[in-house]
mmCIF file of C-alpha atoms in Angstrom:
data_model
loop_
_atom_site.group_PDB
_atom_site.id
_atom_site.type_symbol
_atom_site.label_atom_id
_atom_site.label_comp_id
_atom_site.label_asym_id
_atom_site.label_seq_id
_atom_site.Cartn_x
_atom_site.Cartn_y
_atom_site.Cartn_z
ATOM 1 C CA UNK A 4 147.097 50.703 138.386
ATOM 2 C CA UNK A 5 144.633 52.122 136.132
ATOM 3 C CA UNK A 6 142.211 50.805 133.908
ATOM 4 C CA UNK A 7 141.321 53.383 130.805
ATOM 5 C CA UNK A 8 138.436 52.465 128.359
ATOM 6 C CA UNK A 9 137.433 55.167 125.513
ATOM 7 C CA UNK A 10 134.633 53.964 123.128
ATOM 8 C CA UNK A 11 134.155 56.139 119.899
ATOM 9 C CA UNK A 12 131.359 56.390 117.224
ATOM 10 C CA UNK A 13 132.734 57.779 114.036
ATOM 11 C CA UNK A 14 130.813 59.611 111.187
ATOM 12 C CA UNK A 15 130.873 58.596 107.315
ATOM 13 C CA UNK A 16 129.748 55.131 105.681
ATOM 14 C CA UNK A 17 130.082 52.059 106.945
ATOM 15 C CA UNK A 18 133.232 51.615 104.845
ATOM 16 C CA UNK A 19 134.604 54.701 105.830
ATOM 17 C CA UNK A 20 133.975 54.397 109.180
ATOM 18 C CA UNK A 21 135.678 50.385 109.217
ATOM 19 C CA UNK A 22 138.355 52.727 107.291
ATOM 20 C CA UNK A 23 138.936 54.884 109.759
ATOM 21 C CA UNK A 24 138.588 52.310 112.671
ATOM 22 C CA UNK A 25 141.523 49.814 111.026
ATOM 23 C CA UNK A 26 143.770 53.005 110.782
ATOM 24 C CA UNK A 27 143.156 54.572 114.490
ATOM 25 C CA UNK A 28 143.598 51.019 115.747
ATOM 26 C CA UNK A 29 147.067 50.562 113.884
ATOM 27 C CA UNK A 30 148.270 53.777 115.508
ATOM 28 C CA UNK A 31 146.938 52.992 118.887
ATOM 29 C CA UNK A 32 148.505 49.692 119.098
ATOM 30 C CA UNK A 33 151.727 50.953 118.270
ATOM 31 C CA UNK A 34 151.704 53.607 121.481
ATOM 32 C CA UNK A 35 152.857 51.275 124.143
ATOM 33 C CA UNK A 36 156.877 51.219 122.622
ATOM 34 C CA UNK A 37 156.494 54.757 122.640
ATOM 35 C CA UNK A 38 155.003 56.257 125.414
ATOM 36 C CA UNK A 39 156.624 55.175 129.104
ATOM 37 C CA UNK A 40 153.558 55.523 130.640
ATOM 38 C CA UNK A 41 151.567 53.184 128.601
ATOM 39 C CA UNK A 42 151.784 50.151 130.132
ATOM 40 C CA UNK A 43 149.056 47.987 127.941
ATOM 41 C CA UNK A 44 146.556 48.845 125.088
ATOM 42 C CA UNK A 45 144.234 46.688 123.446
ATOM 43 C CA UNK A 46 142.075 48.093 120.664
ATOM 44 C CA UNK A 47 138.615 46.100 119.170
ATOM 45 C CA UNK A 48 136.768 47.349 116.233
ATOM 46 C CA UNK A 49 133.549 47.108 116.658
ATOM 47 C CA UNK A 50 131.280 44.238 114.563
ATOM 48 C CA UNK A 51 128.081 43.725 115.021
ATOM 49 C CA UNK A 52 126.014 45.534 112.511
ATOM 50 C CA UNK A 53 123.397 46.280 115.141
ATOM 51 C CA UNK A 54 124.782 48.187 117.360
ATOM 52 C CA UNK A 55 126.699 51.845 116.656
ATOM 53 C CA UNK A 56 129.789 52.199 118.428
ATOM 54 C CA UNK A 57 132.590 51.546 116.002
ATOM 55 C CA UNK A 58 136.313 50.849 118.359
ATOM 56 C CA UNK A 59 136.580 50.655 122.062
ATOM 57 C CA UNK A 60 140.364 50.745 123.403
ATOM 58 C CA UNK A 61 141.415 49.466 127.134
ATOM 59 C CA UNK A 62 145.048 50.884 128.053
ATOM 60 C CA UNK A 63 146.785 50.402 131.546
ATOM 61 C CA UNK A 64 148.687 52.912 133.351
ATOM 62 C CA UNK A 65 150.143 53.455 136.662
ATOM 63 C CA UNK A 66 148.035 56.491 137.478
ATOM 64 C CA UNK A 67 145.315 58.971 136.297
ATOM 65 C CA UNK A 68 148.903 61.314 136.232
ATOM 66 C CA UNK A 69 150.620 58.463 133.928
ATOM 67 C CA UNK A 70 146.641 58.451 131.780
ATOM 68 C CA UNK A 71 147.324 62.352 131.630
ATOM 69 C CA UNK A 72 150.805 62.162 129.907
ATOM 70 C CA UNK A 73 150.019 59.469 128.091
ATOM 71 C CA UNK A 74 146.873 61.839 126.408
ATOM 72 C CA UNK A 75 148.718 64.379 126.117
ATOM 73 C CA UNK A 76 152.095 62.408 124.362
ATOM 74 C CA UNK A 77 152.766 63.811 120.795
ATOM 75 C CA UNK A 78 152.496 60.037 119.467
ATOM 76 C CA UNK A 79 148.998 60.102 120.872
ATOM 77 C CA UNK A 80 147.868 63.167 119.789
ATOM 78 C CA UNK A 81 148.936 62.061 116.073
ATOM 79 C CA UNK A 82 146.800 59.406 116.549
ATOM 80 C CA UNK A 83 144.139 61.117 117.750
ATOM 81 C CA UNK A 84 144.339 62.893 114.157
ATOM 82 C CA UNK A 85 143.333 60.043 112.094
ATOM 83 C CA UNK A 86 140.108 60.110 113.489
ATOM 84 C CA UNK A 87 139.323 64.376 114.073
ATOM 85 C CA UNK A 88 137.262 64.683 110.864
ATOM 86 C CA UNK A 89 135.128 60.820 111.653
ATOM 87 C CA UNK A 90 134.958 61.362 115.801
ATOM 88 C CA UNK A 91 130.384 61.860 116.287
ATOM 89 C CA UNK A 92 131.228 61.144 120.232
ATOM 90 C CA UNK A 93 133.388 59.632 122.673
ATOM 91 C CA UNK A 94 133.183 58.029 125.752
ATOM 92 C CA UNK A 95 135.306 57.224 128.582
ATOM 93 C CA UNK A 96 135.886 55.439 131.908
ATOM 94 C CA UNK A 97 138.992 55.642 134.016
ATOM 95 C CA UNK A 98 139.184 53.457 137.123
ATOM 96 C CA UNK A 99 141.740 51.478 139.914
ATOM 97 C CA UNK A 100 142.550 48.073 139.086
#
């Protein structure tokens, strides 16, 4: 099993940034009844005021194959949308549970 943890910073005022956050989680949330290979997501939006990354999602998967598909999944890449014009930087860690 593998654990998959993506952190973003988004661009934009604080309000459109919390905007932007709420909507990306919604979609996120919703991948696991439509992509196989998604076992598990949980998405948090970010809220301390003093620090600057805005949503952090943790996903589960059965491999780094099954964390490819599931990238690369139409339903994830519509997601992915929402935030194209907000994303400032991304990071990620992949690892074996």
């Amino acid at each position: 099993m593998v654990k998959h943890i993506v952190t973003f910073k988004f661009k934009g005022s604080d309000e459109q940034r919390q905007n932007v956050a709420r909507q990306f989680a919604e979609a996120l949330i919703a991948l696991p009844d439509q992509i196989e290979e998604l076992k598990s997501i949980e998405v948090g939006i970010n809220q301390n005021p003093k620090e600057t990354w805005d949503l952090v999602l943790t996903a589960t998967a059965e491999s780094l194959e099954d964390v490819a598909k599931y990238s690369a999944h139409p339903a994830h890449v519509a997601a992915v949308q929402i935030i194209a014009p907000y994303k400032e930087d991304r990071a990620c860690v992949d690892y074996t549970i």
